[in-house]
Short mmCIF file of C-alpha atoms in Angstrom, two decimals:
data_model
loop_
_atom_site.label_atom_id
_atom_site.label_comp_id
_atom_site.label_asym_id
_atom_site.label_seq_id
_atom_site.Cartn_x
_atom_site.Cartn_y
_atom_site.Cartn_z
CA UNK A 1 -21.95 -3.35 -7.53
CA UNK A 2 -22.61 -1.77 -3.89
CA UNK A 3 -21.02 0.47 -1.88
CA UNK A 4 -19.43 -1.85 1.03
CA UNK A 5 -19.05 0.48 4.64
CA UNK A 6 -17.15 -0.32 7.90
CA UNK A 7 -18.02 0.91 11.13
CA UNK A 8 -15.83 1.53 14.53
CA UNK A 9 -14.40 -1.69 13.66
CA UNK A 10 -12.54 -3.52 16.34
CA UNK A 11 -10.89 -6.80 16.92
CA UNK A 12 -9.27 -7.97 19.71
CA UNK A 13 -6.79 -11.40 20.42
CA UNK A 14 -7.43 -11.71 24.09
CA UNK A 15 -5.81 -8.57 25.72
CA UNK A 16 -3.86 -7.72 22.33
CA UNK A 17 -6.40 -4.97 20.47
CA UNK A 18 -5.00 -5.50 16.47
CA UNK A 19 -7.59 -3.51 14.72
CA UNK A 20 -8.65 -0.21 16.90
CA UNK A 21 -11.90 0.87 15.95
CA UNK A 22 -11.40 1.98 12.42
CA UNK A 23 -14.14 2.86 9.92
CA UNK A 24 -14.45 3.56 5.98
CA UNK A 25 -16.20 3.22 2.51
CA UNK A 26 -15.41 1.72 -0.54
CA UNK A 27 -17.55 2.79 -3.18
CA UNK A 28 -18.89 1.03 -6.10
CA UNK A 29 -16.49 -0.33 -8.68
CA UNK A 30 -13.56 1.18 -6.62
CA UNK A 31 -9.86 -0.47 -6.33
CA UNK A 32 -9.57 0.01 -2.40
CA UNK A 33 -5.98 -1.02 -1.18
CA UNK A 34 -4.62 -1.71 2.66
CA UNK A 35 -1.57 -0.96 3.02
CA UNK A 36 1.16 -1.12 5.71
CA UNK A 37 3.90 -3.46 6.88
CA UNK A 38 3.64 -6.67 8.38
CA UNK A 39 0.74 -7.21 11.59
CA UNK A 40 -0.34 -3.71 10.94
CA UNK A 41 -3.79 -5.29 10.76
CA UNK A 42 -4.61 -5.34 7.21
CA UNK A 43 -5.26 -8.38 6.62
CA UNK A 44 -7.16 -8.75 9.85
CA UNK A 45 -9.53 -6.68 8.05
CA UNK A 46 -9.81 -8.10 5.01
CA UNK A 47 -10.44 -11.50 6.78
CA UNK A 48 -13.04 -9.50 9.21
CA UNK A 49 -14.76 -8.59 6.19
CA UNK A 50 -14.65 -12.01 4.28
CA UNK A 51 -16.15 -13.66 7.28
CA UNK A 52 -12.96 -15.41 8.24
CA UNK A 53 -12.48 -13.36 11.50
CA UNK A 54 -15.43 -12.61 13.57
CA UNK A 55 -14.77 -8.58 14.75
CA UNK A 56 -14.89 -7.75 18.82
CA UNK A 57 -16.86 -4.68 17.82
CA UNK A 58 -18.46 -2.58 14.96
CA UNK A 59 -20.33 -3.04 11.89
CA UNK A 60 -19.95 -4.06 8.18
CA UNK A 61 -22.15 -3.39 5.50
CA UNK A 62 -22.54 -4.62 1.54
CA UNK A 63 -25.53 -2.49 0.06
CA UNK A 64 -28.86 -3.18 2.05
CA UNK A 65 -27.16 -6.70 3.69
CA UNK A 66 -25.36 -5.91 6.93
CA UNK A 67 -22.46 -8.52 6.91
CA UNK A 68 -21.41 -7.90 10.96
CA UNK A 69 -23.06 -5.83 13.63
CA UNK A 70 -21.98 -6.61 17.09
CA UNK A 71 -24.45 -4.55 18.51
CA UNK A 72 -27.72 -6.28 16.91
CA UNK A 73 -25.67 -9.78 17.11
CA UNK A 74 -25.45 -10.14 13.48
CA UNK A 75 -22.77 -12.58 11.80
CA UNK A 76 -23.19 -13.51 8.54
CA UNK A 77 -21.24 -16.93 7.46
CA UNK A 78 -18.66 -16.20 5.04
CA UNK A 79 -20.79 -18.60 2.35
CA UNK A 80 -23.47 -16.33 2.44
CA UNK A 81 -21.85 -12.73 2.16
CA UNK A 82 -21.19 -13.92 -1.65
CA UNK A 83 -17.57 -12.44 -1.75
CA UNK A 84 -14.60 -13.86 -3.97
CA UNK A 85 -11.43 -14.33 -2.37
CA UNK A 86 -7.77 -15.08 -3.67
CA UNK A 87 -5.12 -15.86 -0.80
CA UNK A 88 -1.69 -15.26 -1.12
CA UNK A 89 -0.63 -18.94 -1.65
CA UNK A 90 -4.14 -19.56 -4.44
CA UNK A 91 -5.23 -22.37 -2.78
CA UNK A 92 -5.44 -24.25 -5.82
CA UNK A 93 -6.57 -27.93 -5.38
CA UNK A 94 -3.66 -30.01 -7.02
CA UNK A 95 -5.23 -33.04 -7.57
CA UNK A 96 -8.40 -31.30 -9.57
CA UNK A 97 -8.44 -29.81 -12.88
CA UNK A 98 -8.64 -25.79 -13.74
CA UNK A 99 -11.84 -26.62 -14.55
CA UNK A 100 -13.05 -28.70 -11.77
CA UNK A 101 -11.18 -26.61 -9.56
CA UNK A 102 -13.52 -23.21 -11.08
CA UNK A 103 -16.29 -25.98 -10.78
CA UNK A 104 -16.22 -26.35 -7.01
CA UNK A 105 -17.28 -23.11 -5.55
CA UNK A 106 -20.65 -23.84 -8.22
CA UNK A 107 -21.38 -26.93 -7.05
CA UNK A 108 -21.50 -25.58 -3.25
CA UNK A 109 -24.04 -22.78 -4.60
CA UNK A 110 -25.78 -25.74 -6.14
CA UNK A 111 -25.65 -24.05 -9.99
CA UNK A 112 -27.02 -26.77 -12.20
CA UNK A 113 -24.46 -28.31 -14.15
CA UNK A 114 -24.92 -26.83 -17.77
CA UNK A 115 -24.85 -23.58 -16.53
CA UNK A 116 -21.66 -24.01 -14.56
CA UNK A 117 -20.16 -25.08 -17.85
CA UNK A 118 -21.04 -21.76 -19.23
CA UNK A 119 -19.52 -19.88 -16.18
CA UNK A 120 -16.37 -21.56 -16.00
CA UNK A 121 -15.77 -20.87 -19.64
CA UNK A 122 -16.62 -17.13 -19.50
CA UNK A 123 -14.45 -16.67 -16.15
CA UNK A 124 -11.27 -18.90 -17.88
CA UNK A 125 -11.92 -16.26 -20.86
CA UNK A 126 -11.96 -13.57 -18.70
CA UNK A 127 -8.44 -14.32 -17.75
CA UNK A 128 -7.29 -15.79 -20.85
CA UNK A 129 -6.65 -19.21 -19.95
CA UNK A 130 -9.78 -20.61 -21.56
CA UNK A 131 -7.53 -23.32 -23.87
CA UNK A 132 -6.57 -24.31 -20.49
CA UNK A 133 -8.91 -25.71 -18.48
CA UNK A 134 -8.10 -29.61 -18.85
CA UNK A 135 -4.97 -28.97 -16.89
CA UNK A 136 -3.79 -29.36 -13.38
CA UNK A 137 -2.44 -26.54 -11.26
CA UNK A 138 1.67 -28.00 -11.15
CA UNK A 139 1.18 -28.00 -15.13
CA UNK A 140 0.83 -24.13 -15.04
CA UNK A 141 3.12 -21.59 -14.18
CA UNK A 142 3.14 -19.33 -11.28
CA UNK A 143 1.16 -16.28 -13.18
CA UNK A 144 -1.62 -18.72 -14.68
CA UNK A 145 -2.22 -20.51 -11.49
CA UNK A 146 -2.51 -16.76 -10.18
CA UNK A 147 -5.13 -16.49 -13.09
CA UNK A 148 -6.85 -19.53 -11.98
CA UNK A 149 -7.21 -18.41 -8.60
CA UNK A 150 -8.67 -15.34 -9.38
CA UNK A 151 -11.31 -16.70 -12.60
CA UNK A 152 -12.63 -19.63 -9.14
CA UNK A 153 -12.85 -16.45 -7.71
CA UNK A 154 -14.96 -14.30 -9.67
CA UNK A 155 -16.98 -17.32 -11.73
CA UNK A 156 -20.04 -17.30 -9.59
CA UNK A 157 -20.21 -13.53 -10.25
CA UNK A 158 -19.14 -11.91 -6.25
CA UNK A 159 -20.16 -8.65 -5.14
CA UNK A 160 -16.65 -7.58 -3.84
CA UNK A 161 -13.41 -9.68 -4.73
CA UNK A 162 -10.89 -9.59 -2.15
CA UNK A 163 -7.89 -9.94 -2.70
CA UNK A 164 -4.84 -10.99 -0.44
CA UNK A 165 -1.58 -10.48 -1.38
CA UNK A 166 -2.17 -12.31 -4.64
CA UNK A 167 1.19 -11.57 -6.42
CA UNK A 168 3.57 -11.87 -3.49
CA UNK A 169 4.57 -15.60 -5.13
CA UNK A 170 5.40 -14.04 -8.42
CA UNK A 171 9.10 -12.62 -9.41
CA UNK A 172 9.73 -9.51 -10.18
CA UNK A 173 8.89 -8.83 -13.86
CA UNK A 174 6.26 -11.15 -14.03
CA UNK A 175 5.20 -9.06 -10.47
CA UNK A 176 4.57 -6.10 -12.92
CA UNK A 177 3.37 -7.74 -16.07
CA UNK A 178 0.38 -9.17 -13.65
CA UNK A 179 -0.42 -5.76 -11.85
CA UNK A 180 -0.94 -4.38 -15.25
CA UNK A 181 -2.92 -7.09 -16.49
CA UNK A 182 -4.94 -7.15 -12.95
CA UNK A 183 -5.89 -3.17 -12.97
CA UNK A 184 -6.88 -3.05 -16.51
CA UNK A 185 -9.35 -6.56 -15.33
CA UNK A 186 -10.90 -4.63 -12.59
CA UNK A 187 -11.84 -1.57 -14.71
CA UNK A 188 -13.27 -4.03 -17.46
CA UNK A 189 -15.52 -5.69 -14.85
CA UNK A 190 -16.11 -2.79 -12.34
CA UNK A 191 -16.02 -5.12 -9.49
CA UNK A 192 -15.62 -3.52 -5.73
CA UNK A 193 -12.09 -4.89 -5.44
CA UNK A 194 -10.01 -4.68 -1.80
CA UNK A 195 -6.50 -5.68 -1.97
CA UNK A 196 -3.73 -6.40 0.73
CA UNK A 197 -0.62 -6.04 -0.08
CA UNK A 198 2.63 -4.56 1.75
CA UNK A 199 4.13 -3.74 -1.57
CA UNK A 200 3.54 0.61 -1.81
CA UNK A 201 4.40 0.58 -5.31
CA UNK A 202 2.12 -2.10 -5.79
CA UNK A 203 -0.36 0.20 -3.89
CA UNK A 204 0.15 2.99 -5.80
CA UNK A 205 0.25 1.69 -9.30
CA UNK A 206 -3.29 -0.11 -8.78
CA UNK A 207 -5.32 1.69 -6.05
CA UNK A 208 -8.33 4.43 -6.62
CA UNK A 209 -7.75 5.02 -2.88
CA UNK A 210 -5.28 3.51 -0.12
CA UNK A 211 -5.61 3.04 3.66
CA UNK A 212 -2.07 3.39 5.03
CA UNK A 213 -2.19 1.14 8.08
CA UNK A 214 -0.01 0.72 11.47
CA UNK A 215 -0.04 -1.24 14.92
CA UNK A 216 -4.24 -1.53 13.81
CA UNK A 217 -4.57 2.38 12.89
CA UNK A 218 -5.58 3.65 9.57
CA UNK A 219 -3.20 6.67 9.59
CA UNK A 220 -4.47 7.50 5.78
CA UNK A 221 -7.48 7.03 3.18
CA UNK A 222 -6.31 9.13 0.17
CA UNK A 223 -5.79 8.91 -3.69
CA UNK A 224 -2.39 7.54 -4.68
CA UNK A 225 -0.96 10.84 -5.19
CA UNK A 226 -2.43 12.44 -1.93
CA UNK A 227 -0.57 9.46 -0.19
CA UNK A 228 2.80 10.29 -1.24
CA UNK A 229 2.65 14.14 -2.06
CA UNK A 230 0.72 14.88 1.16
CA UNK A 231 0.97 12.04 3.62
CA UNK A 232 -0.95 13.23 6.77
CA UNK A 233 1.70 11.83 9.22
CA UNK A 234 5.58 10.74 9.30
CA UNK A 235 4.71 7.24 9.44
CA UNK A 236 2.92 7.65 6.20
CA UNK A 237 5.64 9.23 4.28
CA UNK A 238 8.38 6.70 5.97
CA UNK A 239 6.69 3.71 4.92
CA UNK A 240 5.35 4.47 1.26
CA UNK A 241 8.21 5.88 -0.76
CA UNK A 242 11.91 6.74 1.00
CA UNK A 243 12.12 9.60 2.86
CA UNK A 244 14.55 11.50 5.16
CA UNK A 245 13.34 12.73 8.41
CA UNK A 246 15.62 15.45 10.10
CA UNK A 247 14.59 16.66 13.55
CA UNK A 248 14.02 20.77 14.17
CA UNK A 249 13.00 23.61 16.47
CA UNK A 250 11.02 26.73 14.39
CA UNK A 251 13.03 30.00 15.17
CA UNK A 252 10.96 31.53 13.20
CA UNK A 253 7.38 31.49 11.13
CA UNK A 254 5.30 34.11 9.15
CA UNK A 255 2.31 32.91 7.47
CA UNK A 256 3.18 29.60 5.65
CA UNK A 257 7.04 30.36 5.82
CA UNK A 258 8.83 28.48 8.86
CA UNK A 259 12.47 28.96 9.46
CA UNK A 260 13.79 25.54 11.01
CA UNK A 261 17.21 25.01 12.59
CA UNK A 262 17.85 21.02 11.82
CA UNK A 263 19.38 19.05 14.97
CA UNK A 264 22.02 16.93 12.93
CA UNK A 265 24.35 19.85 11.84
CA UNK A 266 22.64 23.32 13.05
CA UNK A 267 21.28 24.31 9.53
CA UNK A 268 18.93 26.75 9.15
CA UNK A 269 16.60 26.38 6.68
CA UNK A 270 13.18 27.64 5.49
CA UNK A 271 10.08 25.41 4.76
CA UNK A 272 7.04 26.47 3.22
CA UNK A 273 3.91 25.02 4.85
CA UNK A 274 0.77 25.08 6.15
CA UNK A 275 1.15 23.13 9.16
CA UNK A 276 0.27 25.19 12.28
CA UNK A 277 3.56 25.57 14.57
CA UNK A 278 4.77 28.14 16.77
CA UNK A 279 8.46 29.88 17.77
CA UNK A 280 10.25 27.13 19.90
CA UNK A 281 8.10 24.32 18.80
CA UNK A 282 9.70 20.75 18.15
CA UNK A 283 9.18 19.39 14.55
CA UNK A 284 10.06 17.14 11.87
CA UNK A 285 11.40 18.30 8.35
CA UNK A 286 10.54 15.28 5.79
CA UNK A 287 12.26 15.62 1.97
CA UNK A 288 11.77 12.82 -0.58
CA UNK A 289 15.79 12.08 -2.33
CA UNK A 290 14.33 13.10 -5.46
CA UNK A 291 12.93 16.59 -3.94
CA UNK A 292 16.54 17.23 -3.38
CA UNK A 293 19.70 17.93 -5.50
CA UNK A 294 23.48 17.53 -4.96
CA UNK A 295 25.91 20.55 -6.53
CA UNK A 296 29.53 21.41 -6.27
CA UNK A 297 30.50 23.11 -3.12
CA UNK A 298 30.36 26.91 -3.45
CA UNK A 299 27.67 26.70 -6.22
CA UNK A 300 25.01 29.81 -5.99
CA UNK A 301 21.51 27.60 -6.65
CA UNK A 302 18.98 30.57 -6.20
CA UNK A 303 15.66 30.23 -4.02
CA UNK A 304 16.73 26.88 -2.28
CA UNK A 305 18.03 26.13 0.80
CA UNK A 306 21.38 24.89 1.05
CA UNK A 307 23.22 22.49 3.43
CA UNK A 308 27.30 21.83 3.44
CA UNK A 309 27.32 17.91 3.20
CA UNK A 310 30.23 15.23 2.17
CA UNK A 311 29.83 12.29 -0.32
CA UNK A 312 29.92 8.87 1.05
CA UNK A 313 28.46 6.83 -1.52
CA UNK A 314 27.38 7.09 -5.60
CA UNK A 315 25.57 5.01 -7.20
CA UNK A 316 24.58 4.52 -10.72
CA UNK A 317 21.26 2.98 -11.39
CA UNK A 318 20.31 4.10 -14.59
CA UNK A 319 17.50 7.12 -14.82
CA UNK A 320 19.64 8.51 -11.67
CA UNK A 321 22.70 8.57 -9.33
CA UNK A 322 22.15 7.55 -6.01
CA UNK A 323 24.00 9.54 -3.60
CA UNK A 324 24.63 8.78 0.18
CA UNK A 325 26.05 12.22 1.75
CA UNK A 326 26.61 12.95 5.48
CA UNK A 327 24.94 15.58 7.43
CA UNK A 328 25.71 16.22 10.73
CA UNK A 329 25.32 13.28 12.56
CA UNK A 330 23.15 11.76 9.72
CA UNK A 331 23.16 9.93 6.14
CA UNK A 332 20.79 11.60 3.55
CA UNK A 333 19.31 9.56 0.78
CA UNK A 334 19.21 12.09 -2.67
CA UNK A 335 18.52 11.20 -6.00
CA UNK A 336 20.70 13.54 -8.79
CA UNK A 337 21.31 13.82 -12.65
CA UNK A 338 24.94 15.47 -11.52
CA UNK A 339 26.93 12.37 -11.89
CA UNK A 340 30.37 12.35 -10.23
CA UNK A 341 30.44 13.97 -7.81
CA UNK A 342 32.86 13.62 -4.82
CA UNK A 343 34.16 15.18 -1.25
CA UNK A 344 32.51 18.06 0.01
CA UNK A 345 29.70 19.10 -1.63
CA UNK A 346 25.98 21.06 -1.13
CA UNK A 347 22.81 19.18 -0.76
CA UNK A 348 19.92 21.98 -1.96
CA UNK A 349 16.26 22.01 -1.47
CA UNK A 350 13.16 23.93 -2.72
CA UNK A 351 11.14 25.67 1.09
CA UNK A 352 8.08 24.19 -0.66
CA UNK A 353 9.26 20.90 -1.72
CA UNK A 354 10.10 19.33 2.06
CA UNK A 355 7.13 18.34 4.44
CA UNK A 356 6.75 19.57 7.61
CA UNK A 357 4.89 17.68 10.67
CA UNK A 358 4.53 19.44 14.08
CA UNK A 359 5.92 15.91 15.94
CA UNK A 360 8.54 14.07 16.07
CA UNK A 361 9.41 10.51 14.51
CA UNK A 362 10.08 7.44 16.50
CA UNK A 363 12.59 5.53 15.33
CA UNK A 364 12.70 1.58 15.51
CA UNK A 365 16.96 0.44 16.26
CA UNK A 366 16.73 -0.61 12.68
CA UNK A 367 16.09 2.88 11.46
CA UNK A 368 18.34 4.41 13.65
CA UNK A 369 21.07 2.62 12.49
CA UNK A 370 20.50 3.29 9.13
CA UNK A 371 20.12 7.36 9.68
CA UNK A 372 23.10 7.46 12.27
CA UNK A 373 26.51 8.14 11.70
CA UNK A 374 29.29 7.66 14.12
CA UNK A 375 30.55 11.46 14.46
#
């Protein structure tokens, strides 16, 4: 399978710019996810690349065949970039059979009739719904007409499936049953693979790589665990996993060790990082719930910060306890194995365990509501 490259792509709506000159590679055989919320421009791009969307600027490239080039005045027609494609709602034709619905896509490529016989058997295999094929799509259930969708997708054998959203229909255990069953299909068949989906565990339990996307930006093209370890920007961390975001000025940094006085109670605390900031500077301290810990008032917890905080809220929900605690003028998120715990209590933290970015977060109303508590 080939290597499929973007260039500087753009795409405007009249004056609104939704995709601002981004560019990347997928290489062979790799699961390539988009990922961000809703009109972050993800599936803008998938549609620019499937032909569906015709870019204001840049280039695309599958191999040796140049899909898009604005420049030269190249547009290939989506029938001739020889891409699969499964949309969100499988655009299954209800009044056709599995197999004459796997059929149609052959019959446009003109495939002669015994051989399309052959591939619609092999692609219903591949998905194990072979022993269905007489059947119409209301006769299957919501994960085999998934199936379907994606064997009419692969049968005439595509250079790079895309994939959009295709288990946003399903509930949740089926949800997971299918992203297990989809991964360990891509690896069988190596296919270039590009999936949408807003859904970051989703993301992160399929992807080689991810592009973290917002208002048409790719903020970040990492590995899974670079994404949520290491996310290059607040927006990355608040969007894939939950995070708390406490606002800071440095009073204080040698080498990699910052001391940070938070803005929502006065705490001073030290984080160990090597983002580049200087005495005085404004910045944002990030901490996953499960990077922190909540302990009995008073408790001695050597090498971690700690921070006087009050219980608001446990939660038991199995593997953990959700706590809700209040510090300063803010909630805090942390996930514990201390059940029980009540009142006034300390909410400790490893220096190297928080994230540190030399900015501050904007904050919708929505997430200011959440974080903010009436003092």
């Amino acid at each position: 399978m080939p290597e499929l490259t973007v260039r500087n792509l753009r795409k405007q709506f009249g004056d609104n710019t939704v995709l601002h000159d981004n560019s990347f590679t997928i290489k062979d055989g790799e699961f390539f996810t988009l990922l961000g919320p809703s009109g972050c421009g993800k599936s803008t791009t998938l549609n620019c690349i499937a032909g569906l969307e015709q870019p204001t600027g840049g280039s695309i490239t599958v191999g040796g065949t140049t899909f898009v080039d604005t420049e030269r005045k190249i547009f290939l027609q989506p029938e001739e970039r020889n891409l699969g494609m499964v949309f969100q709602s499988y655009a299954l034709w209800p009044h056709m059979t599995i197999e004459k619905n796997l059929a149609m896509p052959l019959k446009i490529r003109k495939i002669p009739r015994d051989k399309q016989r052959t591939l619609i058997h092999e692609a219903l295999e591949k998905v194990g719904l072979a022993d269905l094929s007489g059947r119409y799509p209301h006769q299957l259930s919501g994960g085999q007409q998934q199936r379907v969708a994606l064997a009419r997708a692969l049968v005439y054998s595509p250079t790079v499936l895309l994939l959009d959203e295709p288990l946003s229909n399903l509930d949740a255990k089926l949800r997971e049953q299918a992203r297990a069953w989809l991964k360990r299909l891509q690896e069988d068949l190596g296919i270039t693979t590009i999936y949408v989906t807003h859904d970051q565990d989703e993301a992160l339990a399929l992807s080689d790589r991810i592009a973290v996307m917002a208002g048409g930006h790719m903020l970040q093209v990492d590995d899974p665990h670079s994404i949520y370890e290491r996310p290059a920007a607040p927006e990355v961390a608040a969007f894939v996993g939950r995070c708390n975001f406490f606002e800071g000025a440095v009073l204080e940094t040698v080498d990699e060790r910052h001391t940070i006085r938070l803005g929502c109670n006065d705490g001073v605390v030290e984080v160990h990082s090597s983002t580049q900031v200087a005495v005085g500077d404004t910045v944002t301290v990030a901490l996953r719930p499960e990077r922190l810990e909540v302990v009995p008032a008073g408790e001695e917890v050597a090498g971690m910060n700690r921070l006087d905080t009050e219980v608001l809220t446990s939660s038991y929900v199995g593997s953990h306890y959700d706590y809700d605690v209040r510090l300063g003028s803010q909630v805090v998120q942390v996930e514990s194995s201390t059940p029980g715990l009540t009142g006034q209590v300390q909410v400790v933290f490893k220096p190297a365990n928080a994230l540190l970015y030399a900015q501050t977060v904007e904050l919708s109303e929505d997430e200011r509501e959440l974080i903010t508590v009436d003092s």
